[in-house]
Coordinates of C-alpha atoms in Angstrom, one line a residue:
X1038 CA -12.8 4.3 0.5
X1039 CA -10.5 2.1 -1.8
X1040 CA -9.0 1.9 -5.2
X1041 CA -10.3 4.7 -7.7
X1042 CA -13.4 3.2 -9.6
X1043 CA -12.6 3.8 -12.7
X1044 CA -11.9 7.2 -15.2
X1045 CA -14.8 7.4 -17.0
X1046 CA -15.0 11.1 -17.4
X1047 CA -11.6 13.2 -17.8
X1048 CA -11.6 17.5 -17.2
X1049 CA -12.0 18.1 -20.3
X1050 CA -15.3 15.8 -21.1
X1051 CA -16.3 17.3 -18.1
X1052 CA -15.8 20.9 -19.2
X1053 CA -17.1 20.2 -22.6
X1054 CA -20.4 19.4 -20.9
X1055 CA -20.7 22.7 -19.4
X1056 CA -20.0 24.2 -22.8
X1057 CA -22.7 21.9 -24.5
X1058 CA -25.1 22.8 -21.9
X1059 CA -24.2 26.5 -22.2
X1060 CA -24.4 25.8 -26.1
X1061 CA -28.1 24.6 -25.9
X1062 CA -29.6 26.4 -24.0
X1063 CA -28.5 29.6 -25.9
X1064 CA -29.5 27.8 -28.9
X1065 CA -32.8 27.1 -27.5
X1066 CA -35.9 29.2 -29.1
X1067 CA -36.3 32.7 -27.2
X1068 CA -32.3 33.1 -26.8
X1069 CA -31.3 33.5 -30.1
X1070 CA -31.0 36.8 -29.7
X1071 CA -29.7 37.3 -26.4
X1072 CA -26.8 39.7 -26.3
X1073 CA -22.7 37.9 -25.8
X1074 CA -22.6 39.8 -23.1
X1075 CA -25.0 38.9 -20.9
X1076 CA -25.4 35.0 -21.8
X1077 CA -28.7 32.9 -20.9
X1078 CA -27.5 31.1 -17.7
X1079 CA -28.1 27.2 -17.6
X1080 CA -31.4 25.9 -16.9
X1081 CA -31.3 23.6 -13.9
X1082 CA -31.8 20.9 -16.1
X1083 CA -28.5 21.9 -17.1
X1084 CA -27.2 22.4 -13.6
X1085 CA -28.3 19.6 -12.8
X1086 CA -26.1 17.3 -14.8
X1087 CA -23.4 19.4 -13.4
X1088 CA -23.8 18.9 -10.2
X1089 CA -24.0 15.0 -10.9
X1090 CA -20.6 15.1 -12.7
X1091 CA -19.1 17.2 -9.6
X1092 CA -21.1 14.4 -6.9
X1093 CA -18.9 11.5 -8.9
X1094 CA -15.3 13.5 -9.0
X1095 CA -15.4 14.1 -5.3
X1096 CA -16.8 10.6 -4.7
X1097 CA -13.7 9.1 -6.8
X1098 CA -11.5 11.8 -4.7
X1099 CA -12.6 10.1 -1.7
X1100 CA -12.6 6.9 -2.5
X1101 CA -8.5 7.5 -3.9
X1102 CA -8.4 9.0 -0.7
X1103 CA -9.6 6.1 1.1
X1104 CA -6.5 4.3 -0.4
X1105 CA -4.3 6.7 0.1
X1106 CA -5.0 6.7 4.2
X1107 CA -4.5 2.5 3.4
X1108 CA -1.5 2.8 1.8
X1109 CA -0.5 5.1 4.6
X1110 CA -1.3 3.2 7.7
X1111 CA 0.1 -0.2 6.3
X1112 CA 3.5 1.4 5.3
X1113 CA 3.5 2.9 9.1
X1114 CA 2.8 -0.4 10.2
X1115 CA 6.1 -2.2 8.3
X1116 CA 8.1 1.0 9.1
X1117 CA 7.5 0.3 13.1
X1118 CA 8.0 -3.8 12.2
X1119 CA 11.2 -3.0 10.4
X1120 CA 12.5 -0.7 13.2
X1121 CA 11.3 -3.9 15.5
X1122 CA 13.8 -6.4 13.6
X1123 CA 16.5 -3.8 13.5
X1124 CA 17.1 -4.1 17.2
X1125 CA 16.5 -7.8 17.1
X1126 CA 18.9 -7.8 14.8
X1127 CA 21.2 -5.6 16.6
X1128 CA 20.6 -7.5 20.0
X1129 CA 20.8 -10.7 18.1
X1130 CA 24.6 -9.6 16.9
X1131 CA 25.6 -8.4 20.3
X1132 CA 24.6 -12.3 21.7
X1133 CA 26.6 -14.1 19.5
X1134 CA 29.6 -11.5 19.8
X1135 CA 29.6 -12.8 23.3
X1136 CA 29.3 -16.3 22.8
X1137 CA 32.2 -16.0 20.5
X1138 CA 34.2 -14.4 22.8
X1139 CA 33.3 -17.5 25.2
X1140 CA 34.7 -20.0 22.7
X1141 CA 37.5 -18.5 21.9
X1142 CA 38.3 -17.8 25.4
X1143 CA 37.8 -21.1 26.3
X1144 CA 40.5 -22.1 23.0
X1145 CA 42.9 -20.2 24.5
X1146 CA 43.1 -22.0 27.6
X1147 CA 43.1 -25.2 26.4
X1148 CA 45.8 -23.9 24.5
X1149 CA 47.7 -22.4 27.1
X1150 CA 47.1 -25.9 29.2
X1151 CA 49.7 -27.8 26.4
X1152 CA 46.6 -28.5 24.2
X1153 CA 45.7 -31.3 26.0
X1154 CA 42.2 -32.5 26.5
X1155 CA 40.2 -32.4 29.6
X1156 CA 39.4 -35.8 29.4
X1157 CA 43.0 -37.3 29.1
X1158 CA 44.6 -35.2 31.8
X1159 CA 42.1 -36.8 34.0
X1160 CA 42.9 -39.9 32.7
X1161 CA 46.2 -39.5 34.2
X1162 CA 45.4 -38.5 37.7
X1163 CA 47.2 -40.1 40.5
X1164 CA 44.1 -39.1 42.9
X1165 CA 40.9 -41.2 43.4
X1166 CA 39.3 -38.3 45.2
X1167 CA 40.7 -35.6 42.6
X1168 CA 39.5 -37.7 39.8
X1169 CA 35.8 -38.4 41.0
X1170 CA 35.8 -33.9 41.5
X1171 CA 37.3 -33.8 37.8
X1172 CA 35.2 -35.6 36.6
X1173 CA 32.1 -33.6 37.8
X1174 CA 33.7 -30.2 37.2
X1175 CA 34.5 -32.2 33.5
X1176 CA 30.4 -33.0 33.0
X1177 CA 29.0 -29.3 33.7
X1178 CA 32.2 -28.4 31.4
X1179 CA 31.0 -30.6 28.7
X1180 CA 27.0 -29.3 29.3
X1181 CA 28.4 -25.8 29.4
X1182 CA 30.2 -26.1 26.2
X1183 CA 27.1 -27.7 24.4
X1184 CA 24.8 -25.3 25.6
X1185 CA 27.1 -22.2 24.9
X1186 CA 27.3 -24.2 21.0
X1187 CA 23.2 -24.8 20.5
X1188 CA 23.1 -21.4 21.6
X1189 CA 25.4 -19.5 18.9
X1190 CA 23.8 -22.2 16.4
X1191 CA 20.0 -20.8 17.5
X1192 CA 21.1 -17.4 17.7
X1193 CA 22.8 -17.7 14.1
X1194 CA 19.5 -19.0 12.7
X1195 CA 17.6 -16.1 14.5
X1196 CA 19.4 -13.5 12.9
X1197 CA 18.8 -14.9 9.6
X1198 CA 15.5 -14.9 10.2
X1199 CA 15.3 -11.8 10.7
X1200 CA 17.5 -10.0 8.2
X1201 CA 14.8 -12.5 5.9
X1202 CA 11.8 -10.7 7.8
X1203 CA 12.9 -7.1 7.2
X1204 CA 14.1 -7.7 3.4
X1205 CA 10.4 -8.7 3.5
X1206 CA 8.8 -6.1 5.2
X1207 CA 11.4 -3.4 3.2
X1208 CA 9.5 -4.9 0.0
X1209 CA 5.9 -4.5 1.4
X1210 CA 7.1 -0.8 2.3
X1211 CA 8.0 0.2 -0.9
X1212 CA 5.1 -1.2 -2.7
X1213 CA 2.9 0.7 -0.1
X1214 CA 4.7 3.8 -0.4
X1215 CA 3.9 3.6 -4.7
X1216 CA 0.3 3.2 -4.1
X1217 CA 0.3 6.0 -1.6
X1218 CA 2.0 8.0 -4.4
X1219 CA -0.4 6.4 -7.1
X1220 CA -3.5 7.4 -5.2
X1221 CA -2.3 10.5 -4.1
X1222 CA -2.2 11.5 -7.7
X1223 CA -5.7 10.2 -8.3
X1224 CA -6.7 12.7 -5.5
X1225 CA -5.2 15.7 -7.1
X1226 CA -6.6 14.6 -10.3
X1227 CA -9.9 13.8 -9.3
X1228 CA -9.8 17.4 -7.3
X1229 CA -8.8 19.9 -10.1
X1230 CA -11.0 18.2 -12.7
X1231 CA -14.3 18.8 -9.6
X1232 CA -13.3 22.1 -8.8
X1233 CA -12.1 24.0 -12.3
X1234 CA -15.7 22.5 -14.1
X1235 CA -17.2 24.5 -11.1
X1236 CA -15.3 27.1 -11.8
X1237 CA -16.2 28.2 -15.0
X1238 CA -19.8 28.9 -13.7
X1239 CA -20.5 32.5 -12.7
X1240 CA -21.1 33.1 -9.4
X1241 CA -24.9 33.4 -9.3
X1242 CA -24.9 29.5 -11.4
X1243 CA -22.4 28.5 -8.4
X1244 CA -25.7 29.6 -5.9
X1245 CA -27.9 27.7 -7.8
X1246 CA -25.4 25.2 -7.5
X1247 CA -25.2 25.1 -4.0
X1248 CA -29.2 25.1 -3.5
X1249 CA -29.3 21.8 -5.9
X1250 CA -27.0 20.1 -3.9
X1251 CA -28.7 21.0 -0.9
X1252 CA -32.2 20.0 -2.5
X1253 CA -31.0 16.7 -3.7
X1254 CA -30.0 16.1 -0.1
X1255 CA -33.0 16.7 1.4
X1256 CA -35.1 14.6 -1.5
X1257 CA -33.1 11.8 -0.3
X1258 CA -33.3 12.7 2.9
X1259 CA -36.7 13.1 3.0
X1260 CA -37.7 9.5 1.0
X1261 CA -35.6 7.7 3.9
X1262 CA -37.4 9.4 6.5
X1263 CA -40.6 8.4 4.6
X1264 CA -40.1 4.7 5.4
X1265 CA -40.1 5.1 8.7
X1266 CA -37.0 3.6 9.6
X1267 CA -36.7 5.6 12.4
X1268 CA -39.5 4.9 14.4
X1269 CA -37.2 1.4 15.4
X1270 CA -34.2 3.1 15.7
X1271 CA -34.8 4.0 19.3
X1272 CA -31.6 3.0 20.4
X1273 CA -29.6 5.3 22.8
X1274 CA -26.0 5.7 23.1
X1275 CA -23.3 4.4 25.3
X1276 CA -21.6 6.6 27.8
X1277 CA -17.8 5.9 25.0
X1278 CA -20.8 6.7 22.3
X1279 CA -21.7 10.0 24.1
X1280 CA -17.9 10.8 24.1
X1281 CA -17.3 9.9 20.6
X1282 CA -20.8 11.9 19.4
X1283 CA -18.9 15.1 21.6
X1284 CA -15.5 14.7 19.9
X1285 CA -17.0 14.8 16.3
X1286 CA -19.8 17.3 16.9
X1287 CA -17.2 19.9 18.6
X1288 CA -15.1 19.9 15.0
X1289 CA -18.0 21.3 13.6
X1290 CA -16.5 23.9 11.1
X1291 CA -13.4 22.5 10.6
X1292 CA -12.5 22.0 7.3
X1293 CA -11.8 18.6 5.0
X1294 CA -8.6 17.8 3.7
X1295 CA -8.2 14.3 2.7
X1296 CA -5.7 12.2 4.5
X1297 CA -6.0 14.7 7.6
X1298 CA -7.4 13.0 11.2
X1299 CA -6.8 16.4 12.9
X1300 CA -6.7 18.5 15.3
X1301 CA -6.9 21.1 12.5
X1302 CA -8.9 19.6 9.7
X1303 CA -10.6 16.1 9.0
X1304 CA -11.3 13.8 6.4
X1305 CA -14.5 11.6 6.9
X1306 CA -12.9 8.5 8.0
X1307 CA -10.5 10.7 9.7
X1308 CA -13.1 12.2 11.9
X1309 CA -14.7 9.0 13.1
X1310 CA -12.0 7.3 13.6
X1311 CA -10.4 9.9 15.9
X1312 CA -13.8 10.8 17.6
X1313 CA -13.9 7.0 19.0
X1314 CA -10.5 7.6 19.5
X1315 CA -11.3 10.2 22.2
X1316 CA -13.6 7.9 23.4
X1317 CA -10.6 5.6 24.4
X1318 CA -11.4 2.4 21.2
X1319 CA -9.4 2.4 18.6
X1320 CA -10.8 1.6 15.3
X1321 CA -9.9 1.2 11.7
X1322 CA -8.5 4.5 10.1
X1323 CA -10.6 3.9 6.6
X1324 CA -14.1 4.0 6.0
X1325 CA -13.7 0.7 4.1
X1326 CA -12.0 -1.5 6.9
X1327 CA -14.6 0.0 9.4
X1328 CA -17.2 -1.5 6.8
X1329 CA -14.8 -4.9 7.1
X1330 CA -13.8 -5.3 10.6
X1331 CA -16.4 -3.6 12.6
X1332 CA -19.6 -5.5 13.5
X1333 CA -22.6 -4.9 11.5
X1334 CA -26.0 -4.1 13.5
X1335 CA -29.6 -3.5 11.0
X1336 CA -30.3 0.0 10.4
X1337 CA -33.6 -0.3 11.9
X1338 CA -31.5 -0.9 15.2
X1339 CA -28.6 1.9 15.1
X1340 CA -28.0 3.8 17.9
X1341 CA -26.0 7.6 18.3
X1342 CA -22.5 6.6 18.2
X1343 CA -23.0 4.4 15.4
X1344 CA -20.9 4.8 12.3
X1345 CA -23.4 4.6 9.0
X1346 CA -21.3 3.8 5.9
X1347 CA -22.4 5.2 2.3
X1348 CA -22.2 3.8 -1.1
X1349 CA -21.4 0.8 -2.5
X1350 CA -17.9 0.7 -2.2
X1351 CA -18.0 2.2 1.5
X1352 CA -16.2 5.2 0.6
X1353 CA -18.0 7.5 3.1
X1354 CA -18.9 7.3 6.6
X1355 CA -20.3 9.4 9.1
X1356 CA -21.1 9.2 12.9
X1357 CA -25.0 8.8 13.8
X1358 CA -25.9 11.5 16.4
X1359 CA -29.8 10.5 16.6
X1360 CA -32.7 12.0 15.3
X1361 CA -31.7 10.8 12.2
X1362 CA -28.8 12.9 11.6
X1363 CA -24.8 12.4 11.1
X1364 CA -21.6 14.8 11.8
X1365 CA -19.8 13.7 9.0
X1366 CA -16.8 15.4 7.2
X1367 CA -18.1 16.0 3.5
X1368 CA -15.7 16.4 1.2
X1369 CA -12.8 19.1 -0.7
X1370 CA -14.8 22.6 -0.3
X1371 CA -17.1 21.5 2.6
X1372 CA -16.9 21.8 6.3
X1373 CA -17.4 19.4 9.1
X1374 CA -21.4 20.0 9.4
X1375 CA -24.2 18.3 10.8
X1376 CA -26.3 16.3 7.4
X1377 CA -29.8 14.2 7.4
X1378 CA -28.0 10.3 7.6
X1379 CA -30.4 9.6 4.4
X1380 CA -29.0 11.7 2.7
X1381 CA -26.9 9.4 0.5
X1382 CA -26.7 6.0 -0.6
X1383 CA -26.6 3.8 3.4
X1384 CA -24.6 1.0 2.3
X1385 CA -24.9 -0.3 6.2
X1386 CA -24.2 0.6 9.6
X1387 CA -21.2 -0.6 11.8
X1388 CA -20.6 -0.3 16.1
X1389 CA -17.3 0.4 17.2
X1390 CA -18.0 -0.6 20.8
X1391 CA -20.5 -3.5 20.4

């Protein structure tokens, strides 16, 4: 899930196409009588389109959600690297303090020695033996001195580099904490437009509802298992595989809330990500970079434990369990529930622990 494809249909075009449907099919021969109070539901026809405008709002919620959980992880990311320089920085400051206590200590005993130089009062030594041990003593002085100077000069350079590095990553923060915010919004938007067009159906065209999104599922379904694509797909899972299939299938129930990765409630890349998690790998926390960064295997060769991505813009994912089924989290309004892997658009299939 990414950026927010695009707003081709706002609330209100999409509650105006209720009220057209509603409008036709009461204006339709054999309803032209029926009484106000007992309206001529929609025809499935009707329902039908619907149900499609629903399937894209919730498909743009999740793919603004998919940014969202971006925006969220990179802006963790600098907050940890900016807490990083801080102490750098901090320790960095502390170092020099000393070395300028060093020099200064070191200036105040030349000073107390009449302010003359090393090097001329053992010039005027009266000792052979005292000047060949002054002299030594005089080297490792002269080392000391311009390694104590490289070092305050290194050090100085460090902690520019760093204050430079965290103005950076302070920058990158900010901008990641607007497109959080941005995408957030898309979220909410993208939400109340899905859920008040449902709303204005009556509760028996809300059961029809439900049926045609469960009959779309399984036509899909259905045409994928038709190919027989899984008569190859013999594959069996890994022992971390077997642990991730557990984690995922025991939040069966648990409701979806964008942005959330648990223990309570999950969002689809949320519950993947966490279910390999438990099966000690990390991987990506969006659906999109699990499409980027994990390997790619055929479809024809996907095993349980495998993460199957959907549509084009990889803003779903759910976690093969075999038989050609996923435990996927569907979106606002849904559960975590078991679903036919066909049953949307497979963009491709990715292997955490390949």
């Amino acid at each position: 899930m990414a950026g927010v494809t695009g707003k081709r249909h706002s609330t209100t075009t999409a509650v105006a196409l209720v009220c057209a449907c509603a409008a036709a099919v009461l204006a339709a021969p054999g309803t032209a009588f029926a009484s106000p109070a007992e309206p001529t539901p929609p025809s499935n026809g009707s329902l039908e389109k619907v149900r499609k405008e629903i399937e894209r709002l919730y498909r743009e919620a999740g793919t603004a959600t998919d940014a969202y959980n971006a925006a969220e992880e990179k802006a963790e990311k600098q907050s940890e690297e900016i807490v990083r320089l801080a102490r750098s920085i901090d320790k960095g400051q502390t170092k020099l303090d000393r070395l300028k206590a060093r020099a200064g200590a070191a200036a105040r005993a030349q000073y107390r020695g009449g302010g003359v130089p090393d090097e001329a009062r053992l010039l005027l030594s009266d000792s052979p033996s005292r000047f060949l041990d002054g002299a030594g003593r005089l080297r490792q002085g002269q080392h000391a001195t311009k390694a104590m100077l490289t070092e305050m000069s290194r050090t100085q350079a460090d902690l520019k580099t760093y204050a430079k590095d965290a103005s950076a990553q302070w920058r990158k923060l900010e901008a990641n904490r607007k497109a959080k915010a941005e995408a957030k919004k898309k979220v909410k938007k993208k939400i109340a437009a899905a859920e008040k067009l449902e709303s204005r159906l009556e509760k028996k065209e809300r059961e029809r509802l439900r049926k045609l999104e469960e009959e779309a599922a399984l036509r899909q379904q259905s045409a994928w298992v038709d190919t027989g694509i899984l008569k190859d797909a013999k594959g069996e899972a890994t022992s971390p595989g077997k642990k991730a299939i557990a984690f995922a299938t025991a939040q069966i129930g648990k409701p979806y809330v964008w942005g959330a990765e648990g223990p309570k409630s999950f969002d689809c890349s949320g519950l993947t990500s966490q279910a390999w998690a438990a099966a000690g790998k990390g991987i990506p926390r969006t659906s999109q970079e699990q499409w980027k960064r994990l390997p790619r295997v055929d479809v024809k060769n996907m095993r349980p434990g495998d993460l199957i991505i959907y549509h084009k813009d990889a803003s779903h994912v759910g976690l093969y369990v075999g038989d050609g089924a996923i435990v996927h989290a569907p979106r606002p309004g849904r559960s975590v529930t078991l679903a036919g892997a066909g049953s949307m658009e497979i963009l491709g299939v990715v292997r955490p622990d390949k």
